[in-house]
Amino acid sequence: MAGLPIEDRKGILDLLSQIRQRMLTPERLRQYDKDEVFPEDVIRELLGPKIGLQLLFIPEEYGGMGGGARDIAAVSEEMAKICLGVATAFLAIHLGTDPILVGATEAQKEKWLTKLAEGDAIVAYAVTEPEAGSNLSNLKTTASPVLDDQGEVTGYRINGTKQFISNGGYADFLTVLAQTAEGPSFFIVEKSMEGFHPGKPEEKHGIRSSNTAALAFDNVFVPVENLVGGVPGQGLAQANEVFGYTRLMVAAFGLGAGVAALDKVIPFAKERVQFGSPLIEKQGYTHKLILPFVAKLEAARAYIDEVAARIDSGETDLQLEGSLAKLFATEVGNACADAAIQALGGYGYIREYDVEKIKRDVKITTIYEGTSEIQQLIISTFRWREEVKSKGGFYESLAQHMDAVHESHPDVKADTLAGIIRLLSRLFEEAHQAKATRQQHVMFQLATLASVVETGAALLNKMARGDDADPTRAEHLRLCARINTAFCAQTACSIASEILYGSGQWSSAEAKAILETVQFDYGPSQAGLIPDMDQLRTML
């Protein structure tokens, strides 16, 4: 299996902790945020010979460490806990390198990956345009071939503009997606090339310590050696190949930001006394603003770990799973940060307490690398097709696995999740037969339920495997699994009712009959929810 030994990964995480204390203190990060400063010196030091953080994702044969998806997910989570602005700069370097990693010729890899490993080069990924965000069919930037006297292609002239490019104003080289006669293609553009003009930094709501800029390409000549892969028209395939990986990184960002918010809230709740007792002892506070997110973030972490392990084992075509991880983890992280502001009251609105910055920062994770709505479109479309093709077999297999977990662990509500999974499968079947899949809102709701179900199953799997030998940690996971499944049931009940009763496709009698045929009883799914949260609260 690909990746670093666990001790090496822990060593990198320890190094990040040292970097945080020395270079990225809360005071310094608040100043970067206030002044909207891109800390170029810090970023280059992170990439330099003493630290070399970029070595994590560069293969060993080009001077890197050869880290795997689990390593990068763990580091991404940790960096997001420090500062999402700085983490975004790291993400952009990874993104900018990805087309080279997956599609470049051996000579290109040797040149550019070695250059990145041996220096402190900042890289950018230039794909987004004013009229081409998630929909790259609207790509307007062009790359026209330049021919020599014998009619051989010697290079390309790139013309066009890019928008919202992270690291765009500071990148030493960029991978740029441009339209050729054969289709979209990636080119490596160096900042020194004539005609390349980065624009002024964008003034942003959050991640203000990252650099985001528009880029202009005015007849930029790029030698043919800089066409990634050496064959034009391969750009979309190269971009799609890395989505499962890069969206998993953004999912880890959402997770890390959510954890960072809880790390601010929980100590505050223990120390803040109101009406004679600490806030941590008040159900109305903890059961609304803290504990649901503790459980949901554990589900996000379990699913991210599961998908990362599949990538490291050599499994391919996991774009959908990357989308699902991103949708769930970033939406939960965003909601957790919002709740953190409420949990701190007036202090949550003050810069010194950091949670308002976390909230401003984490919002971007639901937008970049594909909005939540794009992820819902991807998830619903592909899971619908998979359910139809397998005649319900995909989700039935997952439900049967939850049945098996229930047999070995009857007290964790795996049987409840099995029922929810079968409900989701039935909803896909009924929506397909009634052509309700033509309603985008129905499809988006199915995607939301799919994300809740599949992450919930990952948490139950993790708990059942007994990955944590520590009894306290094991009990923490057990409680989180029970609590999260109860929330899954609430979501399932709401979405099923909205689709069956609210879409106009079925009569009330038909909707009721469909629900009665599914082996899912909502009432028992909530059994013990409040006592479970009471117990989890004592473990914080």
Coordinates of C-alpha atoms in Angstrom, one line a residue:
M1 CA 0.0 0.0 0.0
A2 CA 1.3 3.5 -0.9
G3 CA 2.3 6.0 1.7
L4 CA 4.7 6.6 4.5
P5 CA 5.2 4.5 7.6
I6 CA 3.0 5.8 10.4
E7 CA 5.9 7.0 12.4
D8 CA 7.1 9.2 9.5
R9 CA 3.6 10.7 9.2
K10 CA 3.6 11.4 12.9
G11 CA 7.0 13.1 12.5
I12 CA 5.5 15.4 9.9
L13 CA 2.6 16.3 12.1
D14 CA 5.0 17.0 15.0
L15 CA 7.0 19.2 12.6
L16 CA 3.8 21.2 11.8
S17 CA 3.2 21.7 15.5
Q18 CA 6.7 23.2 15.8
I19 CA 6.1 25.4 12.8
R20 CA 2.9 26.6 14.3
Q21 CA 4.6 27.6 17.5
R22 CA 7.6 29.3 15.7
M23 CA 6.2 30.8 12.5
L24 CA 2.4 30.7 12.5
T25 CA 1.4 32.0 15.9
P26 CA -2.2 33.1 16.5
E27 CA -1.0 36.7 16.7
R28 CA 0.9 36.6 13.4
L29 CA -2.0 34.8 11.7
R30 CA -4.5 37.5 12.9
Q31 CA -2.2 40.2 11.5
Y32 CA -1.9 38.4 8.1
D33 CA -5.7 38.2 8.1
K34 CA -6.2 41.8 9.1
D35 CA -3.7 43.2 6.5
E36 CA -4.6 40.6 3.9
V37 CA -0.9 39.7 3.5
F38 CA 0.3 36.7 1.6
P39 CA 3.3 35.5 3.8
E40 CA 5.6 34.7 0.9
D41 CA 8.7 34.3 3.1
V42 CA 6.9 31.8 5.3
I43 CA 5.6 29.8 2.4
R44 CA 9.0 29.6 0.8
E45 CA 10.5 28.6 4.1
L46 CA 8.0 25.8 4.3
L47 CA 9.1 24.7 0.8
G48 CA 12.8 25.2 1.4
P49 CA 15.5 22.7 2.3
K50 CA 15.1 22.8 6.1
I51 CA 11.4 21.8 5.9
G52 CA 10.4 20.8 2.4
L53 CA 6.7 20.2 3.0
Q54 CA 6.1 19.8 -0.7
L55 CA 8.2 16.6 -0.6
L56 CA 5.2 14.9 0.9
F57 CA 3.4 14.6 -2.5
I58 CA 6.5 14.2 -4.8
P59 CA 7.4 10.6 -5.7
E60 CA 10.7 9.3 -4.2
E61 CA 12.3 8.9 -7.7
Y62 CA 12.1 12.7 -8.2
G63 CA 13.5 13.6 -4.8
G64 CA 10.3 13.5 -2.7
M65 CA 9.0 11.4 0.1
G66 CA 6.3 9.5 -1.8
G67 CA 3.5 10.2 0.6
G68 CA 0.1 8.7 0.0
A69 CA -3.4 9.9 0.3
R70 CA -3.7 9.2 4.0
D71 CA -0.5 11.1 4.7
I72 CA -1.7 14.1 2.7
A73 CA -5.2 14.0 4.2
A74 CA -3.6 14.0 7.7
V75 CA -1.3 16.9 6.9
S76 CA -4.2 18.8 5.2
E77 CA -6.3 18.5 8.3
E78 CA -3.5 19.7 10.5
M79 CA -2.7 22.7 8.3
A80 CA -6.4 23.7 8.2
K81 CA -6.4 23.6 12.0
I82 CA -3.5 26.2 11.9
C83 CA -4.8 28.5 9.1
L84 CA -6.8 27.8 6.0
G85 CA -5.2 30.6 4.2
V86 CA -1.7 29.1 4.5
A87 CA -3.2 25.7 3.9
T88 CA -4.7 27.0 0.6
A89 CA -1.3 28.0 -0.6
F90 CA -0.1 24.4 0.0
L91 CA -3.2 23.0 -1.8
A92 CA -2.5 25.2 -4.8
I93 CA 1.0 24.0 -5.0
H94 CA -0.3 20.4 -4.9
L95 CA -3.0 21.2 -7.5
G96 CA -0.5 22.9 -9.8
T97 CA 1.7 19.9 -9.7
D98 CA -1.0 17.3 -10.2
P99 CA -1.3 17.5 -14.0
I100 CA 2.5 16.8 -14.1
L101 CA 2.2 13.9 -11.6
V102 CA -0.6 12.2 -13.6
G103 CA 0.0 13.2 -17.2
A104 CA 3.5 14.4 -17.9
T105 CA 6.2 12.6 -19.9
E106 CA 9.1 11.1 -18.0
A107 CA 11.3 14.0 -19.1
Q108 CA 8.8 16.6 -17.9
K109 CA 8.5 14.8 -14.5
E110 CA 12.2 14.7 -14.2
K111 CA 12.6 18.4 -14.9
W112 CA 9.7 19.9 -13.0
L113 CA 9.2 17.6 -10.1
T114 CA 12.9 17.6 -9.4
K115 CA 12.9 21.4 -9.6
L116 CA 10.1 21.5 -7.1
A117 CA 11.7 19.1 -4.8
E118 CA 15.1 20.8 -4.8
G119 CA 13.9 24.4 -4.4
D120 CA 11.3 26.6 -2.9
A121 CA 9.2 27.1 -6.1
I122 CA 5.6 28.2 -5.6
V123 CA 3.2 26.6 -8.1
A124 CA -0.4 27.5 -9.3
Y125 CA -3.2 25.7 -11.0
A126 CA -4.7 28.0 -13.6
V127 CA -8.0 26.5 -14.8
T128 CA -10.9 28.7 -13.6
E129 CA -12.1 31.5 -16.0
P130 CA -14.7 34.2 -15.7
E131 CA -17.1 32.0 -17.8
A132 CA -15.7 28.6 -16.9
G133 CA -15.8 27.5 -13.2
S134 CA -16.9 24.0 -12.7
N135 CA -18.1 23.8 -16.3
L136 CA -14.9 23.6 -18.4
S137 CA -16.9 23.3 -21.6
N138 CA -16.9 27.1 -21.6
L139 CA -13.1 27.4 -21.6
K140 CA -12.1 30.5 -23.6
T141 CA -8.3 30.6 -23.1
T142 CA -6.7 29.3 -26.3
A143 CA -3.4 27.7 -27.3
S144 CA -2.6 28.1 -31.0
P145 CA 0.3 26.0 -32.4
V146 CA 3.4 27.7 -33.8
L147 CA 5.0 25.9 -36.7
D148 CA 8.5 25.9 -38.1
D149 CA 9.5 26.0 -41.7
Q150 CA 9.0 22.2 -42.0
G151 CA 5.5 22.5 -40.5
E152 CA 6.5 20.9 -37.2
V153 CA 4.9 22.3 -34.0
T154 CA 7.6 24.1 -32.0
G155 CA 5.3 25.6 -29.4
Y156 CA 2.0 27.3 -28.6
R157 CA 0.7 30.9 -28.2
I158 CA -1.6 31.2 -25.2
N159 CA -4.2 33.9 -25.1
G160 CA -6.9 34.5 -22.5
T161 CA -7.6 35.2 -18.9
K162 CA -7.9 33.1 -15.7
Q163 CA -9.8 34.1 -12.6
F164 CA -9.6 33.3 -8.8
I165 CA -6.2 31.6 -9.2
S166 CA -4.6 30.7 -5.8
N167 CA -0.9 31.6 -5.7
G168 CA -1.4 33.2 -9.1
G169 CA 0.5 36.4 -8.2
Y170 CA 3.5 34.6 -6.7
A171 CA 3.8 31.4 -8.7
D172 CA 7.2 30.6 -10.3
F173 CA 5.4 28.3 -12.7
L174 CA 1.8 27.3 -13.4
T175 CA -0.1 24.5 -15.1
V176 CA -2.5 26.3 -17.4
L177 CA -5.5 24.7 -19.1
A178 CA -6.1 26.1 -22.5
Q179 CA -8.2 25.1 -25.5
T180 CA -6.4 23.5 -28.5
A181 CA -7.9 22.2 -31.7
E182 CA -7.7 18.7 -30.2
G183 CA -9.4 19.8 -26.9
P184 CA -8.4 21.3 -23.5
S185 CA -4.7 20.8 -22.8
F186 CA -2.4 21.6 -19.9
F187 CA 0.7 23.8 -20.4
I188 CA 3.5 24.7 -18.0
V189 CA 3.9 28.4 -18.0
E190 CA 6.8 30.2 -16.2
K191 CA 6.3 33.6 -14.7
S192 CA 9.2 35.0 -16.7
M193 CA 7.5 34.3 -20.0
E194 CA 6.7 37.4 -22.0
G195 CA 3.1 38.3 -22.1
F196 CA 2.1 36.7 -18.8
H197 CA 0.6 39.3 -16.5
P198 CA -0.8 38.4 -13.0
G199 CA -3.4 40.9 -11.8
K200 CA -3.8 42.5 -8.4
P201 CA -4.8 40.4 -5.4
E202 CA -8.5 39.9 -4.9
E203 CA -9.9 41.3 -1.7
K204 CA -11.6 38.3 0.0
H205 CA -14.1 37.5 2.7
G206 CA -11.8 34.8 4.1
I207 CA -8.5 32.9 3.5
R208 CA -7.1 36.5 3.4
S209 CA -3.5 35.2 4.0
S210 CA -3.7 33.4 0.7
N211 CA -3.1 35.0 -2.7
T212 CA -5.9 35.0 -5.2
A213 CA -5.4 36.7 -8.5
A214 CA -6.7 37.0 -12.1
L215 CA -4.1 36.1 -14.8
A216 CA -3.8 37.5 -18.3
F217 CA -2.0 35.7 -21.1
D218 CA -1.2 37.9 -24.0
N219 CA 0.3 35.9 -26.9
V220 CA 2.5 33.9 -24.4
F221 CA 4.8 31.6 -26.3
V222 CA 5.2 28.2 -24.6
P223 CA 7.7 25.7 -26.1
V224 CA 6.2 22.4 -27.2
E225 CA 8.2 20.7 -24.4
N226 CA 5.9 22.4 -21.9
L227 CA 2.7 20.7 -23.3
V228 CA 1.9 18.3 -20.4
G229 CA 2.1 14.8 -21.7
G230 CA 3.3 15.8 -25.1
V231 CA -0.1 15.2 -26.8
P232 CA -2.8 17.9 -27.0
G233 CA -6.3 17.3 -25.9
Q234 CA -5.6 15.3 -22.8
G235 CA -6.4 18.1 -20.3
L236 CA -9.8 17.1 -19.1
A237 CA -8.8 13.5 -18.6
Q238 CA -5.8 14.7 -16.6
A239 CA -7.9 17.0 -14.5
N240 CA -10.6 14.4 -13.8
E241 CA -7.9 11.9 -12.7
V242 CA -6.9 14.0 -9.7
F243 CA -10.4 15.1 -8.6
G244 CA -10.8 12.2 -6.2
Y245 CA -7.5 13.1 -4.6
T246 CA -7.7 16.9 -4.5
R247 CA -11.3 17.0 -3.3
L248 CA -10.3 14.7 -0.5
M249 CA -7.7 17.3 0.5
V250 CA -10.4 20.0 0.6
A251 CA -12.6 17.6 2.6
A252 CA -9.7 17.4 5.1
F253 CA -9.6 21.2 5.2
G254 CA -13.3 21.2 6.2
L255 CA -12.7 18.7 8.8
G256 CA -9.6 20.5 10.2
A257 CA -11.5 23.8 10.3
G258 CA -14.4 22.2 12.2
V259 CA -12.0 20.7 14.7
A260 CA -10.2 24.0 15.1
A261 CA -13.6 25.6 15.9
L262 CA -14.4 22.9 18.5
D263 CA -10.9 23.4 20.0
K264 CA -11.8 27.0 20.7
V265 CA -15.4 26.3 22.0
I266 CA -14.9 23.4 24.4
P267 CA -12.3 25.1 26.7
F268 CA -14.5 28.2 26.6
A269 CA -17.5 26.2 27.6
K270 CA -15.7 24.6 30.5
E271 CA -14.5 27.9 31.9
R272 CA -17.4 30.2 31.2
V273 CA -19.9 30.2 34.1
Q274 CA -23.5 31.3 33.5
F275 CA -26.3 31.1 36.0
G276 CA -24.1 29.4 38.5
S277 CA -22.5 26.6 36.4
P278 CA -20.2 26.2 33.4
L279 CA -21.8 26.2 30.0
I280 CA -20.4 22.7 29.4
E281 CA -23.0 21.5 31.9
K282 CA -26.0 23.0 30.1
Q283 CA -27.8 20.6 27.7
G284 CA -29.4 23.4 25.7
Y285 CA -25.9 24.7 24.9
T286 CA -23.9 21.5 24.3
H287 CA -26.5 19.4 22.6
K288 CA -27.2 22.1 20.1
L289 CA -23.8 23.8 19.5
I290 CA -21.1 21.2 20.3
L291 CA -22.0 17.5 20.4
P292 CA -23.7 17.1 17.0
F293 CA -20.6 18.4 15.4
V294 CA -18.3 16.2 17.5
A295 CA -20.2 13.2 16.1
K296 CA -20.5 14.4 12.5
L297 CA -16.8 15.4 12.3
E298 CA -15.9 11.8 13.4
A299 CA -18.0 10.5 10.5
A300 CA -16.2 12.9 8.1
R301 CA -12.8 11.7 9.4
A302 CA -13.8 8.1 9.1
Y303 CA -14.9 8.5 5.5
I304 CA -11.9 10.5 4.5
D305 CA -9.6 7.8 6.0
E306 CA -11.6 5.1 4.2
V307 CA -11.4 6.8 0.8
A308 CA -7.7 7.7 1.3
A309 CA -6.9 4.1 2.1
R310 CA -8.6 2.9 -1.1
I311 CA -6.5 5.4 -3.1
D312 CA -3.4 4.2 -1.4
S313 CA -4.3 0.6 -2.2
G314 CA -4.2 1.4 -5.9
E315 CA -8.0 1.7 -6.4
T316 CA -8.8 4.2 -9.2
D317 CA -11.9 6.1 -10.4
L318 CA -12.8 7.5 -7.0
Q319 CA -13.9 10.9 -8.2
L320 CA -17.4 10.4 -6.8
E321 CA -16.1 9.4 -3.4
G322 CA -13.9 12.5 -3.4
S323 CA -17.0 14.6 -4.2
L324 CA -18.9 12.9 -1.4
A325 CA -16.2 13.4 1.1
K326 CA -15.9 17.1 0.1
L327 CA -19.6 17.7 0.3
F328 CA -20.1 16.2 3.7
A329 CA -16.9 17.4 5.5
T330 CA -17.0 21.0 4.2
E331 CA -20.7 21.5 4.9
V332 CA -20.2 20.1 8.5
G333 CA -17.1 22.1 9.0
N334 CA -18.8 25.3 7.9
A335 CA -21.8 24.6 10.1
C336 CA -19.6 23.8 13.0
A337 CA -17.7 27.1 12.7
D338 CA -21.0 29.0 12.5
A339 CA -22.2 27.2 15.7
A340 CA -18.8 28.1 17.3
I341 CA -19.5 31.8 16.9
Q342 CA -22.9 31.3 18.6
A343 CA -21.3 29.2 21.3
L344 CA -18.9 32.0 22.3
G345 CA -21.7 34.7 22.1
G346 CA -20.3 38.2 21.8
Y347 CA -16.7 36.8 22.1
G348 CA -17.3 34.8 19.0
Y349 CA -17.8 38.0 17.0
I350 CA -14.4 39.4 18.2
R351 CA -11.3 38.8 16.1
E352 CA -9.2 37.9 19.1
Y353 CA -11.1 34.7 19.7
D354 CA -10.5 33.4 16.2
V355 CA -13.7 31.6 15.5
E356 CA -15.1 34.3 13.3
K357 CA -11.9 34.0 11.2
I358 CA -12.4 30.2 11.0
K359 CA -15.9 30.8 9.8
R360 CA -14.8 33.2 7.1
D361 CA -12.1 30.9 6.1
V362 CA -13.9 27.6 6.0
K363 CA -16.7 28.9 3.8
I364 CA -14.4 28.7 0.8
T365 CA -14.1 24.9 1.2
T366 CA -17.8 24.7 0.1
I367 CA -16.9 26.7 -3.1
Y368 CA -13.4 26.0 -4.5
E369 CA -12.5 22.7 -6.1
G370 CA -16.2 22.5 -7.1
T371 CA -19.1 24.0 -5.2
S372 CA -21.3 21.9 -2.9
E373 CA -24.0 22.1 -5.6
I374 CA -21.6 20.6 -8.2
Q375 CA -20.8 17.8 -5.8
Q376 CA -24.5 17.1 -5.3
L377 CA -25.0 17.0 -9.1
I378 CA -22.1 14.5 -9.4
I379 CA -23.1 12.3 -6.5
S380 CA -26.8 12.1 -7.4
T381 CA -26.2 11.4 -11.1
F382 CA -23.6 8.7 -10.6
R383 CA -25.3 7.0 -7.6
W384 CA -28.6 7.0 -9.5
R385 CA -26.9 5.4 -12.5
E386 CA -25.2 2.9 -10.3
E387 CA -28.4 1.9 -8.5
V388 CA -30.2 1.5 -11.8
K389 CA -27.4 -0.5 -13.3
S390 CA -27.1 -2.8 -10.3
K391 CA -30.9 -3.0 -9.8
G392 CA -30.5 -1.7 -6.2
G393 CA -27.5 -3.9 -5.6
F394 CA -25.0 -1.1 -4.7
Y395 CA -26.8 0.2 -1.6
E396 CA -28.2 -3.3 -0.7
S397 CA -24.6 -4.5 -0.4
L398 CA -23.8 -1.6 2.0
A399 CA -27.0 -2.3 3.9
Q400 CA -26.1 -6.0 4.3
H401 CA -22.7 -4.9 5.6
M402 CA -24.4 -2.8 8.2
D403 CA -26.6 -5.8 9.1
A404 CA -23.3 -7.7 9.8
V405 CA -22.0 -4.9 12.0
H406 CA -25.3 -5.0 13.9
E407 CA -24.8 -8.7 14.6
S408 CA -21.4 -8.2 16.1
H409 CA -22.2 -4.8 17.7
P410 CA -26.0 -4.7 18.5
D411 CA -25.8 -1.5 20.5
V412 CA -24.5 0.9 17.9
K413 CA -27.6 1.3 15.7
A414 CA -26.1 -0.3 12.6
D415 CA -29.5 -1.9 12.0
T416 CA -31.0 1.6 11.9
L417 CA -28.5 2.7 9.3
A418 CA -29.2 -0.4 7.3
G419 CA -32.8 0.7 7.2
I420 CA -31.9 4.2 6.1
I421 CA -29.7 2.8 3.3
R422 CA -32.6 0.7 2.1
L423 CA -34.8 3.8 2.2
L424 CA -32.3 5.7 0.1
S425 CA -32.2 2.9 -2.4
R426 CA -36.0 2.8 -2.6
L427 CA -36.0 6.6 -3.1
F428 CA -33.6 6.3 -6.1
E429 CA -35.8 3.5 -7.5
E430 CA -39.1 5.4 -7.1
A431 CA -37.5 8.6 -8.4
H432 CA -36.2 6.8 -11.5
Q433 CA -39.5 5.1 -12.3
A434 CA -41.5 8.3 -11.8
K435 CA -39.0 10.4 -13.7
A436 CA -38.5 12.6 -10.6
T437 CA -34.8 12.5 -11.4
R438 CA -35.6 15.3 -13.8
Q439 CA -36.1 17.6 -10.8
Q440 CA -32.8 18.9 -9.8
H441 CA -33.9 19.6 -6.2
V442 CA -34.9 16.0 -5.8
M443 CA -31.5 14.9 -7.1
F444 CA -29.6 17.3 -4.8
Q445 CA -31.6 16.0 -1.8
L446 CA -30.8 12.4 -2.7
A447 CA -27.1 13.4 -2.9
T448 CA -27.3 15.0 0.6
L449 CA -28.8 11.8 2.0
A450 CA -26.2 9.7 0.2
S451 CA -23.4 11.7 1.8
V452 CA -25.0 11.3 5.3
V453 CA -25.5 7.5 4.8
E454 CA -22.1 6.7 3.4
T455 CA -20.1 8.7 5.9
G456 CA -22.3 7.2 8.7
A457 CA -21.4 3.7 7.4
A458 CA -17.7 4.6 7.4
L459 CA -17.9 5.7 11.1
L460 CA -19.7 2.4 12.0
N461 CA -17.1 0.4 10.1
K462 CA -14.3 2.2 11.9
M463 CA -15.9 1.6 15.3
A464 CA -16.5 -2.1 14.5
R465 CA -12.9 -2.6 13.4
G466 CA -11.7 -1.5 16.8
D467 CA -8.9 0.7 15.3
D468 CA -8.5 2.4 18.6
A469 CA -7.0 0.2 21.4
D470 CA -7.6 3.0 24.0
P471 CA -10.9 2.1 25.8
T472 CA -11.8 5.7 26.3
R473 CA -11.3 6.5 22.6
A474 CA -13.3 3.4 21.6
E475 CA -16.2 4.4 23.8
H476 CA -16.0 7.9 22.3
L477 CA -16.4 6.4 18.8
R478 CA -19.2 4.2 19.9
L479 CA -21.2 7.1 21.2
C480 CA -20.4 9.2 18.2
A481 CA -21.6 6.4 15.9
R482 CA -24.9 6.1 17.8
I483 CA -25.5 9.9 17.9
N484 CA -24.5 10.3 14.2
T485 CA -26.9 7.5 13.1
A486 CA -29.7 9.2 15.0
F487 CA -29.0 12.4 13.1
C488 CA -28.8 10.4 9.9
A489 CA -32.3 9.1 10.6
Q490 CA -33.6 12.7 11.1
T491 CA -32.2 13.7 7.8
A492 CA -33.6 10.6 6.1
C493 CA -37.1 11.2 7.4
S494 CA -37.0 14.9 6.3
I495 CA -35.7 14.2 2.8
A496 CA -37.9 11.2 2.2
S497 CA -41.0 13.2 3.2
E498 CA -40.0 16.1 1.1
I499 CA -39.4 14.0 -2.0
L500 CA -42.4 11.7 -1.7
Y501 CA -44.9 14.2 -0.5
G502 CA -43.5 17.5 -1.7
S503 CA -42.3 16.8 -5.3
G504 CA -45.8 16.4 -6.8
Q505 CA -44.9 13.1 -8.3
W506 CA -46.9 10.9 -5.9
S507 CA -50.2 11.2 -4.2
S508 CA -50.3 11.2 -0.4
A509 CA -51.6 7.6 -0.4
E510 CA -48.8 6.5 -2.8
A511 CA -46.1 8.2 -0.7
K512 CA -47.4 6.6 2.5
A513 CA -47.5 3.2 0.8
I514 CA -43.9 3.5 -0.3
L515 CA -42.7 4.4 3.1
E516 CA -44.6 1.6 4.7
T517 CA -42.8 -1.0 2.5
V518 CA -39.3 0.1 3.7
Q519 CA -37.9 -1.5 6.8
F520 CA -37.1 1.8 8.6
D521 CA -38.9 2.8 11.8
Y522 CA -38.0 6.4 12.7
G523 CA -39.1 6.3 16.3
P524 CA -36.6 3.7 17.6
S525 CA -33.8 5.4 15.6
Q526 CA -33.9 8.2 18.2
A527 CA -33.7 5.9 21.2
G528 CA -31.1 7.1 23.7
L529 CA -30.0 10.1 21.8
I530 CA -30.1 12.6 24.6
P531 CA -28.5 10.2 27.2
D532 CA -25.8 9.4 24.6
M533 CA -25.1 13.1 24.2
D534 CA -25.0 13.5 28.0
Q535 CA -22.4 10.8 28.2
L536 CA -20.3 12.1 25.3
R537 CA -20.3 15.5 27.0
T538 CA -18.5 14.0 30.0
M539 CA -15.7 12.8 27.7
L540 CA -14.9 16.2 26.1

